[in-house]
mmCIF file of C-alpha atoms and ligand atoms in Angstrom:
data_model
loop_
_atom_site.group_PDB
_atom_site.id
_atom_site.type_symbol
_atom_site.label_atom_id
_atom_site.label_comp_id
_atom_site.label_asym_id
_atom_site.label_seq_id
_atom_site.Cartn_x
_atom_site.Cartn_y
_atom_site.Cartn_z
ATOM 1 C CA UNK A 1 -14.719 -31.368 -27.320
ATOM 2 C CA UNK A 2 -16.755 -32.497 -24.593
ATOM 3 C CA UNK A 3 -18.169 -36.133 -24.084
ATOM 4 C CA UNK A 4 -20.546 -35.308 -21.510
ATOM 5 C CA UNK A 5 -23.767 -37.574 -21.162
ATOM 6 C CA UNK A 6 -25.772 -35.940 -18.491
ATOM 7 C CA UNK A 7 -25.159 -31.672 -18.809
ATOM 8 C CA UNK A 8 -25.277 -29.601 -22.020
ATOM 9 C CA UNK A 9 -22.592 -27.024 -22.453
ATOM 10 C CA UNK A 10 -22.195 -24.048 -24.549
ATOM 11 C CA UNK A 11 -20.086 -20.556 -24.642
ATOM 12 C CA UNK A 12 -22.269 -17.380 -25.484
ATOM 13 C CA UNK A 13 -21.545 -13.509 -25.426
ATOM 14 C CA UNK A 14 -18.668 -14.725 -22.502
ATOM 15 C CA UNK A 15 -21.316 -16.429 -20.687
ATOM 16 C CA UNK A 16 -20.897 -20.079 -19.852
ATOM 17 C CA UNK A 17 -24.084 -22.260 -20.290
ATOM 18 C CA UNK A 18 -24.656 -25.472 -18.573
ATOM 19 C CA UNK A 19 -27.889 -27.255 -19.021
ATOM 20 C CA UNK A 20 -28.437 -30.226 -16.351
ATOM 21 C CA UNK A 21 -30.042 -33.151 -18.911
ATOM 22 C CA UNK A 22 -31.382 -36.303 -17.541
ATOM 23 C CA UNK A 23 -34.857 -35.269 -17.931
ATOM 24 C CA UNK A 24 -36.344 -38.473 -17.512
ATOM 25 C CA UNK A 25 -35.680 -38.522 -13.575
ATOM 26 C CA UNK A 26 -36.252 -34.993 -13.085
ATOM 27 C CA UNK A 27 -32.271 -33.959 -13.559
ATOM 28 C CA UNK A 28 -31.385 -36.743 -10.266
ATOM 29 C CA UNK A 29 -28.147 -35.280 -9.437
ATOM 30 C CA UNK A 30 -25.967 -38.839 -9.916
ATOM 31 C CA UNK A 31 -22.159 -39.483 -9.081
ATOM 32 C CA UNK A 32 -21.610 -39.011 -12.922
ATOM 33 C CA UNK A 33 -23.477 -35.893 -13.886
ATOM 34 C CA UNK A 34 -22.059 -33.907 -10.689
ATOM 35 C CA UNK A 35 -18.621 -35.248 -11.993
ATOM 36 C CA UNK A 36 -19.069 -33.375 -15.483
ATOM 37 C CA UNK A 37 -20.924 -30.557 -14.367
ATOM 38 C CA UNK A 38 -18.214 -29.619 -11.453
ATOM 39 C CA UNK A 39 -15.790 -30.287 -14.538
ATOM 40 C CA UNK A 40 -17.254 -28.151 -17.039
ATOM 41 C CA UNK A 41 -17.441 -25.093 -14.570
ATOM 42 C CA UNK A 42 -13.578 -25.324 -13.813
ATOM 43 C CA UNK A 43 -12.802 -25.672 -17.305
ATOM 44 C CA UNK A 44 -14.928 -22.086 -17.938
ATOM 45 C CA UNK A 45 -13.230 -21.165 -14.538
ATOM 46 C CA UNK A 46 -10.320 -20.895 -16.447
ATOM 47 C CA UNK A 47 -11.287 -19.875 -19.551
ATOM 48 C CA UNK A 48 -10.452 -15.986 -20.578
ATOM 49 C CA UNK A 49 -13.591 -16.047 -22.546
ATOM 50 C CA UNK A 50 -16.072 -16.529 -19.752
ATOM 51 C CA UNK A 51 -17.416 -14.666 -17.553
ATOM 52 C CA UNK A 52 -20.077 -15.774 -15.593
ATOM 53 C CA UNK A 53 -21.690 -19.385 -15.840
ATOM 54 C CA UNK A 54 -25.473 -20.017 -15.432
ATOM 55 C CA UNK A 55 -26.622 -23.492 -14.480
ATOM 56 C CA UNK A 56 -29.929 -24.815 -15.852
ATOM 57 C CA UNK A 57 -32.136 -27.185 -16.077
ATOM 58 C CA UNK A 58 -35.840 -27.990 -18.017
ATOM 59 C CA UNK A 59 -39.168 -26.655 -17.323
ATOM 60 C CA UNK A 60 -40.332 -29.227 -15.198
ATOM 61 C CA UNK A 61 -37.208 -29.597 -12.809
ATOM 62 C CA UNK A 62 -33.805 -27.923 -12.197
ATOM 63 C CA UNK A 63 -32.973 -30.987 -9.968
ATOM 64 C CA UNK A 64 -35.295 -33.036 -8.027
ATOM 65 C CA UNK A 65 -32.230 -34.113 -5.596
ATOM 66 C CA UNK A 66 -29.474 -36.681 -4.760
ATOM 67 C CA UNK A 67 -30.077 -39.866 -6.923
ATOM 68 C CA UNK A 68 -31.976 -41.994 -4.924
ATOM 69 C CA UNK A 69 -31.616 -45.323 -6.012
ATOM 70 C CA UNK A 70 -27.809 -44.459 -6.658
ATOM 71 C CA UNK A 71 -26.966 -44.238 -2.945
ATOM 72 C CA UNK A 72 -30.481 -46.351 -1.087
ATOM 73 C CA UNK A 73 -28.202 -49.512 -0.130
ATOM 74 C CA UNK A 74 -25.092 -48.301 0.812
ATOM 75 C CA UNK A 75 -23.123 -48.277 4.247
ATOM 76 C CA UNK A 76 -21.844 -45.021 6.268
ATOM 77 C CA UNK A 77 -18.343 -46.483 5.199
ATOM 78 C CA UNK A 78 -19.372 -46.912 1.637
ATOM 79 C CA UNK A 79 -20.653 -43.399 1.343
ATOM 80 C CA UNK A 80 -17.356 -42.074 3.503
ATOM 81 C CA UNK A 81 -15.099 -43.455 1.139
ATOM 82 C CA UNK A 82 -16.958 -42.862 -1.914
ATOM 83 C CA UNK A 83 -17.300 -39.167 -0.237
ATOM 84 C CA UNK A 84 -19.337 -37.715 -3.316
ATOM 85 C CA UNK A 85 -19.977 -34.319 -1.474
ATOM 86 C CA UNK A 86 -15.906 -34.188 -1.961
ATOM 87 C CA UNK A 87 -16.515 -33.353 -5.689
ATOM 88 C CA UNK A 88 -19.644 -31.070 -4.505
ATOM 89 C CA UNK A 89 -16.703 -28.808 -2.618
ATOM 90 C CA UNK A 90 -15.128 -28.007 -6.256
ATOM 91 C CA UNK A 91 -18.168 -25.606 -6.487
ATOM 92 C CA UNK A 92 -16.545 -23.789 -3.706
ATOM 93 C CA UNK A 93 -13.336 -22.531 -5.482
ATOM 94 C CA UNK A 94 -14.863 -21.483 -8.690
ATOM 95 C CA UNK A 95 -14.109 -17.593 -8.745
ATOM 96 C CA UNK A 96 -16.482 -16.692 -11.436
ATOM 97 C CA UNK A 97 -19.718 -15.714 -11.109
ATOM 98 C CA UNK A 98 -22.018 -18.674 -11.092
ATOM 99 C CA UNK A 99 -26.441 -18.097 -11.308
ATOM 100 C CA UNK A 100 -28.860 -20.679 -11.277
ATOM 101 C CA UNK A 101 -31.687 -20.291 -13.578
ATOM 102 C CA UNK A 102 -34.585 -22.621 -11.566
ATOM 103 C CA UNK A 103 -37.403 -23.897 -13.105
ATOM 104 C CA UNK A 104 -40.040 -26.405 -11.081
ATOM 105 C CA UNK A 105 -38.221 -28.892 -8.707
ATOM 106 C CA UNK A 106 -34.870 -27.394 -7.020
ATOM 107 C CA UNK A 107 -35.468 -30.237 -4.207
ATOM 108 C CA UNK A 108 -33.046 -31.626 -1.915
ATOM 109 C CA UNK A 109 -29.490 -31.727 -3.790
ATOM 110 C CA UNK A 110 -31.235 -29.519 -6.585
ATOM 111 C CA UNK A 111 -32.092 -26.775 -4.113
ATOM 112 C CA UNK A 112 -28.151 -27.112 -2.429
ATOM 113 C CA UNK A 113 -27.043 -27.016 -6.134
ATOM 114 C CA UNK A 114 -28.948 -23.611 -6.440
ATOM 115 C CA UNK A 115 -28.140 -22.652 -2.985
ATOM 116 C CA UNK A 116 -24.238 -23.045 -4.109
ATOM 117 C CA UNK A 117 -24.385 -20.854 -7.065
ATOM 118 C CA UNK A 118 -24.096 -17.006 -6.103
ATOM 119 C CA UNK A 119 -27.539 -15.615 -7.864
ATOM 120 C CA UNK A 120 -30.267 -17.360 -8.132
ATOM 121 C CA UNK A 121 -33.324 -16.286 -10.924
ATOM 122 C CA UNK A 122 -36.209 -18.606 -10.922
ATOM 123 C CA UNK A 123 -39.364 -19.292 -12.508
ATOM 124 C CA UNK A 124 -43.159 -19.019 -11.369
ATOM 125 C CA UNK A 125 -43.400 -22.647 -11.218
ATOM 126 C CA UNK A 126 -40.200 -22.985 -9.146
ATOM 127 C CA UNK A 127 -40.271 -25.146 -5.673
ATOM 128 C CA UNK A 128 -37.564 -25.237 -3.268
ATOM 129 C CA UNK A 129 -37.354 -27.754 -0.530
ATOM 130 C CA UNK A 130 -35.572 -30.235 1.595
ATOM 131 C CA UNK A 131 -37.179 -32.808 1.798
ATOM 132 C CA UNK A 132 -33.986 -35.397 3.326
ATOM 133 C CA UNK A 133 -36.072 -35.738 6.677
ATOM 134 C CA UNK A 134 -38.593 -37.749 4.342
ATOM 135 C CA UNK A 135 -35.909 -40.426 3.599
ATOM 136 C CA UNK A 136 -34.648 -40.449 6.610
ATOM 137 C CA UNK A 137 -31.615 -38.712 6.458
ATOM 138 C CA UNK A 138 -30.860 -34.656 6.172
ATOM 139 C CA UNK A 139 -29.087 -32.604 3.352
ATOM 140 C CA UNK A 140 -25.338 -33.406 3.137
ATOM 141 C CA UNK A 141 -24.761 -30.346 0.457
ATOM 142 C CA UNK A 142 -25.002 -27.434 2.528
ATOM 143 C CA UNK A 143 -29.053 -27.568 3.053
ATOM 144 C CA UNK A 144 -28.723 -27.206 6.526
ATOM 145 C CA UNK A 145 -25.808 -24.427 5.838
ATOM 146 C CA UNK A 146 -26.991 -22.032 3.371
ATOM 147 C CA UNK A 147 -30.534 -22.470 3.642
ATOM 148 C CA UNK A 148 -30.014 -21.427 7.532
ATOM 149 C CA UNK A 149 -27.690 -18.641 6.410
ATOM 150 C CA UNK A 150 -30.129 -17.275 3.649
ATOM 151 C CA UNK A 151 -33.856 -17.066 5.640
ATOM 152 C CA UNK A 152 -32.951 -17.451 8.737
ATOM 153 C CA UNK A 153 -33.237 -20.070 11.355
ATOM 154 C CA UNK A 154 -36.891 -20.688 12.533
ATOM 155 C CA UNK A 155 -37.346 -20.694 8.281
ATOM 156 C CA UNK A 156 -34.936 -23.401 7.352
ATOM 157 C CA UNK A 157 -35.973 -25.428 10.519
ATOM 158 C CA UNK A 158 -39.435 -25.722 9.155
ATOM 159 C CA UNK A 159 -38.526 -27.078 5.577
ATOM 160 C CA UNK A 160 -35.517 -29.021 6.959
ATOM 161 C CA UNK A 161 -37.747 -30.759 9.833
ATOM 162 C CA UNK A 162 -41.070 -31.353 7.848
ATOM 163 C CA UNK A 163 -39.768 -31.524 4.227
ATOM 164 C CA UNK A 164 -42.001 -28.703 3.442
ATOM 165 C CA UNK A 165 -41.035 -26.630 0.331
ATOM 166 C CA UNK A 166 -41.931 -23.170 -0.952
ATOM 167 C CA UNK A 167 -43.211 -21.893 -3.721
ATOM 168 C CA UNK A 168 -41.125 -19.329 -5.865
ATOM 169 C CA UNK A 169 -42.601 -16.310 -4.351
ATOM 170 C CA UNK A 170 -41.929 -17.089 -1.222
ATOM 171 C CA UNK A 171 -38.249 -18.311 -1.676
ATOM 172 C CA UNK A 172 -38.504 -14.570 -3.122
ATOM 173 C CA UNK A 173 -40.345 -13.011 -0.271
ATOM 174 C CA UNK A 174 -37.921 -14.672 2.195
ATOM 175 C CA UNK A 175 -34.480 -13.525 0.229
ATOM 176 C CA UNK A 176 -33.754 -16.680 -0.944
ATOM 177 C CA UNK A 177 -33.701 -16.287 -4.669
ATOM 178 C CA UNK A 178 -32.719 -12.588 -6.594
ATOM 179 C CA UNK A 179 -36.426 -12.459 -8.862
ATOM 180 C CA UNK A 180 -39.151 -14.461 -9.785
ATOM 181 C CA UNK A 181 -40.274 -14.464 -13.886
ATOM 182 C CA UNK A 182 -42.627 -16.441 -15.553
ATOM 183 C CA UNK A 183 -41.040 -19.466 -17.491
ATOM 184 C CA UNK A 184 -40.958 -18.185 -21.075
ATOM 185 C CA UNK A 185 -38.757 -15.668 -19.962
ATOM 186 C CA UNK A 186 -36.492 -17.477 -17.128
ATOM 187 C CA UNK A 187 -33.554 -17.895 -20.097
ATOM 188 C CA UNK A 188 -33.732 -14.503 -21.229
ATOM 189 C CA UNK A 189 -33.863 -13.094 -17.681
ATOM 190 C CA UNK A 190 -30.540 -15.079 -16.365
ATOM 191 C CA UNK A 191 -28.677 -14.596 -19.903
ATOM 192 C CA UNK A 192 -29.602 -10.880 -18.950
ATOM 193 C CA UNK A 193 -28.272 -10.874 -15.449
ATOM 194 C CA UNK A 194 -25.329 -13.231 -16.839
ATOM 195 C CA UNK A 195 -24.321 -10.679 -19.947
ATOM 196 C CA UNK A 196 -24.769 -7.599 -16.858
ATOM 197 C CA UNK A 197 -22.066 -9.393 -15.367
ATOM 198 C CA UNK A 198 -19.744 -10.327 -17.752
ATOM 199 C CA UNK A 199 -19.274 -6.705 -18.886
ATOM 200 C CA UNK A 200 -17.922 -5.973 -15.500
ATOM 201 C CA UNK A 201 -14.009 -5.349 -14.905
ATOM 202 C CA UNK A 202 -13.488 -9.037 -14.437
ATOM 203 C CA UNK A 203 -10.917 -8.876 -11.532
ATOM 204 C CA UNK A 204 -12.815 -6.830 -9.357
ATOM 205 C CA UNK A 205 -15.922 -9.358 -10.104
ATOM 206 C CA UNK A 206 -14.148 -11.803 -9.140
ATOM 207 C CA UNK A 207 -13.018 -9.973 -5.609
ATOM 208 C CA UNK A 208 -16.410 -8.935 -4.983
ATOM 209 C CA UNK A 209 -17.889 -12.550 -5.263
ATOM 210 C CA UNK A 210 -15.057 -13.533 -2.859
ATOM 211 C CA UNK A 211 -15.614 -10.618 -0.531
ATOM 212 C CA UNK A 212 -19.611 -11.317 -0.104
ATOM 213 C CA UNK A 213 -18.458 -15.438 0.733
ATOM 214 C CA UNK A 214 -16.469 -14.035 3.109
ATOM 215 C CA UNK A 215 -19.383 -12.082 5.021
ATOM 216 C CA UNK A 216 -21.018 -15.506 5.665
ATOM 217 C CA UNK A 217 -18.024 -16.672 7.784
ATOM 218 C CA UNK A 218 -16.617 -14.297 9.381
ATOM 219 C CA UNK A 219 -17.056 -11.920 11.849
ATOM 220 C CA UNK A 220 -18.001 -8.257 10.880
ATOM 221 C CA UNK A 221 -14.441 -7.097 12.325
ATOM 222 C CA UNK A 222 -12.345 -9.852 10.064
ATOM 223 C CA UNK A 223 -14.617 -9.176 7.059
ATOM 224 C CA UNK A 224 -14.289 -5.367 7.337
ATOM 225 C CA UNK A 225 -10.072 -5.803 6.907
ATOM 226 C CA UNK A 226 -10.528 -8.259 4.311
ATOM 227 C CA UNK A 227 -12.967 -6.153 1.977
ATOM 228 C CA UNK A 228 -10.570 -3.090 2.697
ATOM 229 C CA UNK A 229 -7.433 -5.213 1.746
ATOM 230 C CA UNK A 230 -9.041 -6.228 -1.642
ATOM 231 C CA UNK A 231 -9.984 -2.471 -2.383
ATOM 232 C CA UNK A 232 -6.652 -1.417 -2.017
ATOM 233 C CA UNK A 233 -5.514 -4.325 -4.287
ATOM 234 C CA UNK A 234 -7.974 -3.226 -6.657
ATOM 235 C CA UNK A 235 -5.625 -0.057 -7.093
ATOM 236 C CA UNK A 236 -2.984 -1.933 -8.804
ATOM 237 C CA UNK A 237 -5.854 -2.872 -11.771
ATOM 238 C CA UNK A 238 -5.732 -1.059 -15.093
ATOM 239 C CA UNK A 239 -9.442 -1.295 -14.791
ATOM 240 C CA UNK A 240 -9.288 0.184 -11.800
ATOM 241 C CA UNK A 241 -7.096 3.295 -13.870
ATOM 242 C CA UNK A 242 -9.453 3.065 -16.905
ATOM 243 C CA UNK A 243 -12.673 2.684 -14.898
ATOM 244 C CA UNK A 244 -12.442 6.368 -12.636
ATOM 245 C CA UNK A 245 -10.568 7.563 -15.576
ATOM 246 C CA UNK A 246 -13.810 7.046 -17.841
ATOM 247 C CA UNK A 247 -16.281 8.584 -15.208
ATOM 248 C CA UNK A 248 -13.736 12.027 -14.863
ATOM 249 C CA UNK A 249 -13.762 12.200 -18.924
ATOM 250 C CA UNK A 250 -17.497 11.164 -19.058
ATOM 251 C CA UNK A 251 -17.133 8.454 -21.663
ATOM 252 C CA UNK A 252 -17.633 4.196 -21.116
ATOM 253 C CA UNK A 253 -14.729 2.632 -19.786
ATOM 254 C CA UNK A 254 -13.601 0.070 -21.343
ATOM 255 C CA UNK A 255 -12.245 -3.011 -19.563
ATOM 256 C CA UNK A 256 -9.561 -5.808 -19.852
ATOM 257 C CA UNK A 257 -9.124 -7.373 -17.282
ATOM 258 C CA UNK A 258 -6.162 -6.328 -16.109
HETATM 259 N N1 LIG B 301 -33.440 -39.568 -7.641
HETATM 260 C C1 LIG B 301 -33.685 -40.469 -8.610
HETATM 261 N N2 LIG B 301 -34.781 -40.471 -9.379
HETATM 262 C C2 LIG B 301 -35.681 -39.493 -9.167
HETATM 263 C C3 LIG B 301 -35.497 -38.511 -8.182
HETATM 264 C C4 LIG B 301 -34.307 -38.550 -7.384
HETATM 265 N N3 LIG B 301 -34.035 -37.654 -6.454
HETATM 266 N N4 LIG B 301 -36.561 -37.674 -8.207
HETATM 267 C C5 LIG B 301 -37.382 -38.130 -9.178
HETATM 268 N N5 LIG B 301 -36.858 -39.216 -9.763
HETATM 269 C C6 LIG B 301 -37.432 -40.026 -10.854
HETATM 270 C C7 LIG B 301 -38.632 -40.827 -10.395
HETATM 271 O O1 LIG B 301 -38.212 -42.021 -9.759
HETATM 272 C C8 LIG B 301 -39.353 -41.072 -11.690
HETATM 273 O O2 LIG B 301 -38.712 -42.112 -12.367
HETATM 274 P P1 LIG B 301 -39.590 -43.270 -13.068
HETATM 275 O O3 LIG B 301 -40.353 -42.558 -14.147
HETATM 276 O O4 LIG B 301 -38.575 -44.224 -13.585
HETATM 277 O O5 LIG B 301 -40.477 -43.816 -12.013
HETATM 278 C C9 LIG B 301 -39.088 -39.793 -12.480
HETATM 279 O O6 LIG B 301 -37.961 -39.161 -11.850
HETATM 280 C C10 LIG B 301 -40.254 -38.820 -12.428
HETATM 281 O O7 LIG B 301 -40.559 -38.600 -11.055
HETATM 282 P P2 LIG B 301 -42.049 -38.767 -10.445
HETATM 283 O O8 LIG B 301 -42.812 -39.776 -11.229
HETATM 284 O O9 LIG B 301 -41.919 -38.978 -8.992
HETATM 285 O O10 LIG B 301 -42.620 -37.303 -10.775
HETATM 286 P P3 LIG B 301 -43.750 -36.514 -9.975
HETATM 287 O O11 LIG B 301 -44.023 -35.325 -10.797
HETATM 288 O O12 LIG B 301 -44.852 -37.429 -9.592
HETATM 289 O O13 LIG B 301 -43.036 -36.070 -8.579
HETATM 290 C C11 LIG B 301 -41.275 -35.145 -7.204
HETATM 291 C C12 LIG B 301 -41.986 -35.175 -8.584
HETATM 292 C C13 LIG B 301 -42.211 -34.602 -6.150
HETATM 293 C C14 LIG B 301 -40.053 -34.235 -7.350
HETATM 294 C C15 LIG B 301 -40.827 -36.583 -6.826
HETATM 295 O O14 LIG B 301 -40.154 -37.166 -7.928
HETATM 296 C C16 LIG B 301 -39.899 -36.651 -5.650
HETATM 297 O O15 LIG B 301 -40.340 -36.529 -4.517
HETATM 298 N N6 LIG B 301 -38.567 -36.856 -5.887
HETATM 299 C C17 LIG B 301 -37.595 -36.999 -4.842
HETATM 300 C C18 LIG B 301 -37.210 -35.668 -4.226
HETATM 301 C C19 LIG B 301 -36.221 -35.874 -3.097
HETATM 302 O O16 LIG B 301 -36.499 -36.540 -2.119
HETATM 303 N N7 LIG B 301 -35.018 -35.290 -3.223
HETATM 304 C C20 LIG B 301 -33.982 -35.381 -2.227
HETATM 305 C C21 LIG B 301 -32.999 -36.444 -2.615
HETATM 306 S S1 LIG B 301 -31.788 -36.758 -1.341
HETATM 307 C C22 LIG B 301 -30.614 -35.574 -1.516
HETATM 308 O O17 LIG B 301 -30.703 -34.720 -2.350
HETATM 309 C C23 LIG B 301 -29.429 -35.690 -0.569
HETATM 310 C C24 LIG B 301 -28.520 -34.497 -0.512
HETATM 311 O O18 LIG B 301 -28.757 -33.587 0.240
HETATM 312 C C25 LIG B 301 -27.276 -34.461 -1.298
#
């Protein structure tokens, strides 16, 4: 019952598909396409019949960035109170698993977008980059953030500085993305890793994904107690019950989510 103008969304085999669709400038990530794609993922957030969400784009471009023109005049106190990155911290609190399927530009906004969602599967032809520094500013989504946290620092300081992006195998080589396929099979590939995911016992999915966010910000100590807390919590699952119960009889265990 959607009315969206800019994404494309569809439920398959529990897997929530969202195709970014403004093709003619490259997927530009405007105030109004964020607003329905950060809507569409907390509607499937809350939706019993999915179970992972992948976020697409076209062949030529995930998302080539921030809309340009869309923010080029305004003030500091224009952008403050508009705060768009406010509606870019939604992404944050989904709880389901959430992959990017990336093929050719993932720059600026488009590589934070990709950057915020937990796997990331790309094609041969897909570039990642930051290239802020080139219009004089830096990434406001978490470029400087996650990029840092995922290949390191002397790594993210390069693209962030010089605007220089990489290619898909090296985002690959350098841990930044999961696998690398060419582009006939990139939708197979994350509907694949999506479906993988979706037959998992959904609550202890959905603990895991919180568990790993929790290793990037916090120290080893905290994040120890926390993981342990959520395993014991884990005990008071029927999947939990049906899962161990399944391995001791040797059959599939079948899970509800409960
Ligand atoms: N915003 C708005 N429009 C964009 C855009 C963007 N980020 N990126 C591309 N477009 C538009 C172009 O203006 C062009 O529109 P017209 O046909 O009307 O001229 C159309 O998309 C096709 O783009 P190009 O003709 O430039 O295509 P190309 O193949 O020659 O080049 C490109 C591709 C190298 C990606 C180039 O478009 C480019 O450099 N884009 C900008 C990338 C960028 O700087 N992104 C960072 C944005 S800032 C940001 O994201 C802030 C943040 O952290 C939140």
């Amino acid at each position: 019952n959607r009315n969206d103008r800019y994404i494309v969304a569809s439920i398959r085999e529990n897997v929530g598909w969202i195709r970014l669709n403004r093709p003619e400038v490259l997927n530009a990530l405007n105030l109004q396409l964020i607003s329905e794609l950060v809507a569409v993922l907390t509607e499937m957030d809350r939706d019993e019949n999915v179970r992972c969400m992948v976020i697409t784009g076209n062949e030529k471009a995930f998302a080539a960035g921030a809309d340009i023109p869309e923010m080029a005049e305004a003030s500091s106190v224009e952008m403050l109170i508009q705060d768009q990155l406010a509606e870019w911290d939604r992404l944050r609190k989904l709880t389901k698993p959430l992959i990017a399927a990336v093929s050719g530009y993932a720059l600026g906004g488009g590589c934070e977008l990709a950057m915020a969602c937990d796997l990331i599967v790309a094609s041969e032809t897909a570039v990642f980059g930051q290239p802020e520094i080139l219009l004089g500013v830096i990434p406001g989504a978490g470029g400087t953030q996650r990029l840092t946290r995922a290949v390191g620092k002397v790594r993210a300081m390069e693209m962030v500085l010089t605007g220089r992006s990489m290619t898909a195998r090296e985002a690959l080589q350098v841990g930044l993305i999961n696998r690398v396929v060419p582009p006939e099979l990139l939708e197979a590939e994350a509907m694949n890793l999506a479906k993988k995911i979706a037959q998992q016992p959904p609550v202890a999915v959905r603990l895991a994904k919180q568990a790993v966010l929790k290793a990037m910000d916090m120290t080893l100590e905290n994040g120890l107690d926390y993981e342990q807390k959520l395993f014991y919590f884990l005990f008071s699952t029927e999947d939990q019950k049906e899962g161990m119960r399944a391995f001791v009889e040797k059959r599939k265990p079948r899970f509800q989510g409960k």
